[in-house]
Amino acid sequence: GDPKVAAAEIRQARADLDKCDELAKKQKWAELSELVERGAASRFEPDILVILGSDAISAQDKKDIGTIRRYGVGADVMIMLGGLREELNAGASDEEAAAVNAAEVRKFIARSKASLDEVILILKS
């Protein structure tokens, strides 16, 4: 894969998380879930692996990002997005929306955004 395309997708994932915030405020869980499951955030792991496997960033930056196996901010993103998916799966349809813990969803969105911001900062350097 192309590291420039992967980096652009990661930036798109961050923009999608802003949309997730808006959807969470309106409690549109099905739409939010769709965006998380099928949007750019769903491709974070393959995208970050493309970048880590390229010479687009320094060895130190690769170490700082890390992977799910070797802890770093990349792992944080995957863990937070996983938590967000789990919370959303509690209310898989709008009929089950009462099962969604809105506060937890917003917490995972915020933490996913913060972790992604760190990754994007490293990618810019």
mmCIF file of C-alpha atoms in Angstrom:
data_model
loop_
_atom_site.group_PDB
_atom_site.id
_atom_site.type_symbol
_atom_site.label_atom_id
_atom_site.label_comp_id
_atom_site.label_asym_id
_atom_site.label_seq_id
_atom_site.Cartn_x
_atom_site.Cartn_y
_atom_site.Cartn_z
ATOM 1 C CA GLY A 1 0.000 0.000 0.000
ATOM 2 C CA ASP A 2 0.875 3.644 -0.371
ATOM 3 C CA PRO A 3 1.848 5.338 2.931
ATOM 4 C CA LYS A 4 0.505 8.713 1.672
ATOM 5 C CA VAL A 5 -2.911 7.157 1.010
ATOM 6 C CA ALA A 6 -2.806 5.404 4.401
ATOM 7 C CA ALA A 7 -1.953 8.703 6.158
ATOM 8 C CA ALA A 8 -4.816 10.444 4.344
ATOM 9 C CA GLU A 9 -7.193 7.681 5.515
ATOM 10 C CA ILE A 10 -5.988 8.146 9.095
ATOM 11 C CA ARG A 11 -6.729 11.872 8.848
ATOM 12 C CA GLN A 12 -10.166 10.956 7.439
ATOM 13 C CA ALA A 13 -10.736 8.622 10.393
ATOM 14 C CA ARG A 14 -10.095 11.592 12.691
ATOM 15 C CA ALA A 15 -12.606 13.725 10.757
ATOM 16 C CA ASP A 16 -15.107 10.841 10.956
ATOM 17 C CA LEU A 17 -14.735 10.849 14.747
ATOM 18 C CA ASP A 18 -15.870 14.484 14.775
ATOM 19 C CA LYS A 19 -18.981 13.325 12.870
ATOM 20 C CA CYS A 20 -19.349 10.551 15.479
ATOM 21 C CA ASP A 21 -19.471 13.234 18.175
ATOM 22 C CA GLU A 22 -22.352 14.950 16.381
ATOM 23 C CA LEU A 23 -24.203 11.650 15.884
ATOM 24 C CA ALA A 24 -23.688 10.747 19.565
ATOM 25 C CA LYS A 25 -25.183 14.083 20.655
ATOM 26 C CA LYS A 26 -28.270 13.258 18.546
ATOM 27 C CA GLN A 27 -28.212 9.627 19.806
ATOM 28 C CA LYS A 28 -28.138 8.305 16.225
ATOM 29 C CA TRP A 29 -26.499 5.045 17.277
ATOM 30 C CA ALA A 30 -27.142 3.043 14.084
ATOM 31 C CA GLU A 31 -25.572 5.787 11.895
ATOM 32 C CA LEU A 32 -22.684 6.187 14.316
ATOM 33 C CA SER A 33 -22.080 2.440 14.358
ATOM 34 C CA GLU A 34 -22.131 2.327 10.538
ATOM 35 C CA LEU A 35 -19.493 5.082 10.371
ATOM 36 C CA VAL A 36 -17.241 3.310 12.892
ATOM 37 C CA GLU A 37 -17.662 -0.131 11.273
ATOM 38 C CA ARG A 38 -17.348 0.920 7.623
ATOM 39 C CA GLY A 39 -15.669 4.339 7.636
ATOM 40 C CA ALA A 40 -11.968 5.194 7.612
ATOM 41 C CA ALA A 41 -11.590 4.309 11.307
ATOM 42 C CA SER A 42 -12.356 0.667 10.474
ATOM 43 C CA ARG A 43 -9.184 0.621 8.350
ATOM 44 C CA PHE A 44 -6.873 2.159 10.948
ATOM 45 C CA GLU A 45 -4.916 -1.036 11.645
ATOM 46 C CA PRO A 46 -4.108 -1.913 7.994
ATOM 47 C CA ASP A 47 -3.371 1.781 7.300
ATOM 48 C CA ILE A 48 -0.966 2.140 10.215
ATOM 49 C CA LEU A 49 0.746 -1.141 9.268
ATOM 50 C CA VAL A 50 1.348 0.219 5.740
ATOM 51 C CA ILE A 51 3.016 3.289 7.254
ATOM 52 C CA LEU A 52 5.027 1.260 9.788
ATOM 53 C CA GLY A 53 6.214 -1.038 6.982
ATOM 54 C CA SER A 54 7.390 1.860 4.831
ATOM 55 C CA ASP A 55 10.284 4.313 5.078
ATOM 56 C CA ALA A 56 7.825 7.240 5.237
ATOM 57 C CA ILE A 57 8.616 7.827 8.927
ATOM 58 C CA SER A 58 11.709 7.445 11.093
ATOM 59 C CA ALA A 59 12.555 4.386 13.186
ATOM 60 C CA GLN A 60 11.868 6.437 16.333
ATOM 61 C CA ASP A 61 8.448 7.496 15.031
ATOM 62 C CA LYS A 62 7.662 3.853 14.239
ATOM 63 C CA LYS A 63 8.594 2.947 17.812
ATOM 64 C CA ASP A 64 6.417 5.771 19.197
ATOM 65 C CA ILE A 65 3.414 4.615 17.163
ATOM 66 C CA GLY A 66 3.964 0.943 17.933
ATOM 67 C CA THR A 67 1.450 -1.805 17.146
ATOM 68 C CA ILE A 68 -1.107 -3.771 19.105
ATOM 69 C CA ARG A 69 1.695 -6.221 19.988
ATOM 70 C CA ARG A 70 4.294 -3.565 20.793
ATOM 71 C CA TYR A 71 2.544 -0.919 22.809
ATOM 72 C CA GLY A 72 2.392 2.661 21.560
ATOM 73 C CA VAL A 73 -0.136 5.313 20.547
ATOM 74 C CA GLY A 74 -1.198 3.136 17.586
ATOM 75 C CA ALA A 75 -2.301 0.479 20.058
ATOM 76 C CA ASP A 76 -4.188 3.148 22.029
ATOM 77 C CA VAL A 77 -6.180 4.019 18.903
ATOM 78 C CA MET A 78 -7.050 0.358 18.257
ATOM 79 C CA ILE A 79 -8.052 -0.214 21.898
ATOM 80 C CA MET A 80 -10.228 2.932 22.047
ATOM 81 C CA LEU A 81 -11.910 2.207 18.697
ATOM 82 C CA GLY A 82 -12.518 -1.357 19.919
ATOM 83 C CA GLY A 83 -14.144 -0.013 23.080
ATOM 84 C CA LEU A 84 -16.291 2.322 20.989
ATOM 85 C CA ARG A 85 -17.408 -0.592 18.778
ATOM 86 C CA GLU A 86 -18.294 -2.678 21.856
ATOM 87 C CA GLU A 87 -20.379 0.105 23.373
ATOM 88 C CA LEU A 88 -22.214 0.621 20.084
ATOM 89 C CA ASN A 89 -22.847 -3.104 19.660
ATOM 90 C CA ALA A 90 -24.787 -2.984 22.928
ATOM 91 C CA GLY A 91 -27.465 -1.149 20.911
ATOM 92 C CA ALA A 92 -27.037 -2.764 17.506
ATOM 93 C CA SER A 93 -30.240 -1.197 16.194
ATOM 94 C CA ASP A 94 -32.132 1.966 17.011
ATOM 95 C CA GLU A 95 -34.782 -0.193 18.726
ATOM 96 C CA GLU A 96 -32.102 -1.326 21.193
ATOM 97 C CA ALA A 97 -30.699 2.176 21.548
ATOM 98 C CA ALA A 98 -31.642 2.244 25.232
ATOM 99 C CA ALA A 99 -28.854 -0.327 25.748
ATOM 100 C CA VAL A 100 -26.241 2.167 24.537
ATOM 101 C CA ASN A 101 -24.430 3.982 27.322
ATOM 102 C CA ALA A 102 -24.164 7.455 25.769
ATOM 103 C CA ALA A 103 -21.580 8.643 28.305
ATOM 104 C CA GLU A 104 -19.335 5.642 27.558
ATOM 105 C CA VAL A 105 -19.702 6.161 23.793
ATOM 106 C CA ARG A 106 -18.699 9.825 24.125
ATOM 107 C CA LYS A 107 -15.769 8.849 26.372
ATOM 108 C CA PHE A 108 -14.465 6.351 23.788
ATOM 109 C CA ILE A 109 -14.930 8.878 20.960
ATOM 110 C CA ALA A 110 -12.935 11.468 22.924
ATOM 111 C CA ARG A 111 -10.169 8.997 23.770
ATOM 112 C CA SER A 112 -10.035 7.704 20.174
ATOM 113 C CA LYS A 113 -9.703 11.291 18.932
ATOM 114 C CA ALA A 114 -6.918 12.065 21.425
ATOM 115 C CA SER A 115 -4.966 8.928 20.445
ATOM 116 C CA LEU A 116 -5.461 9.594 16.729
ATOM 117 C CA ASP A 117 -4.294 13.185 17.238
ATOM 118 C CA GLU A 118 -1.032 11.819 18.696
ATOM 119 C CA VAL A 119 -0.539 9.479 15.728
ATOM 120 C CA ILE A 120 -1.274 12.299 13.245
ATOM 121 C CA LEU A 121 1.192 14.563 15.054
ATOM 122 C CA ILE A 122 3.913 11.892 14.671
ATOM 123 C CA LEU A 123 3.027 11.404 10.981
ATOM 124 C CA LYS A 124 3.398 15.140 10.349
ATOM 125 C CA SER A 125 6.911 15.253 11.804
#
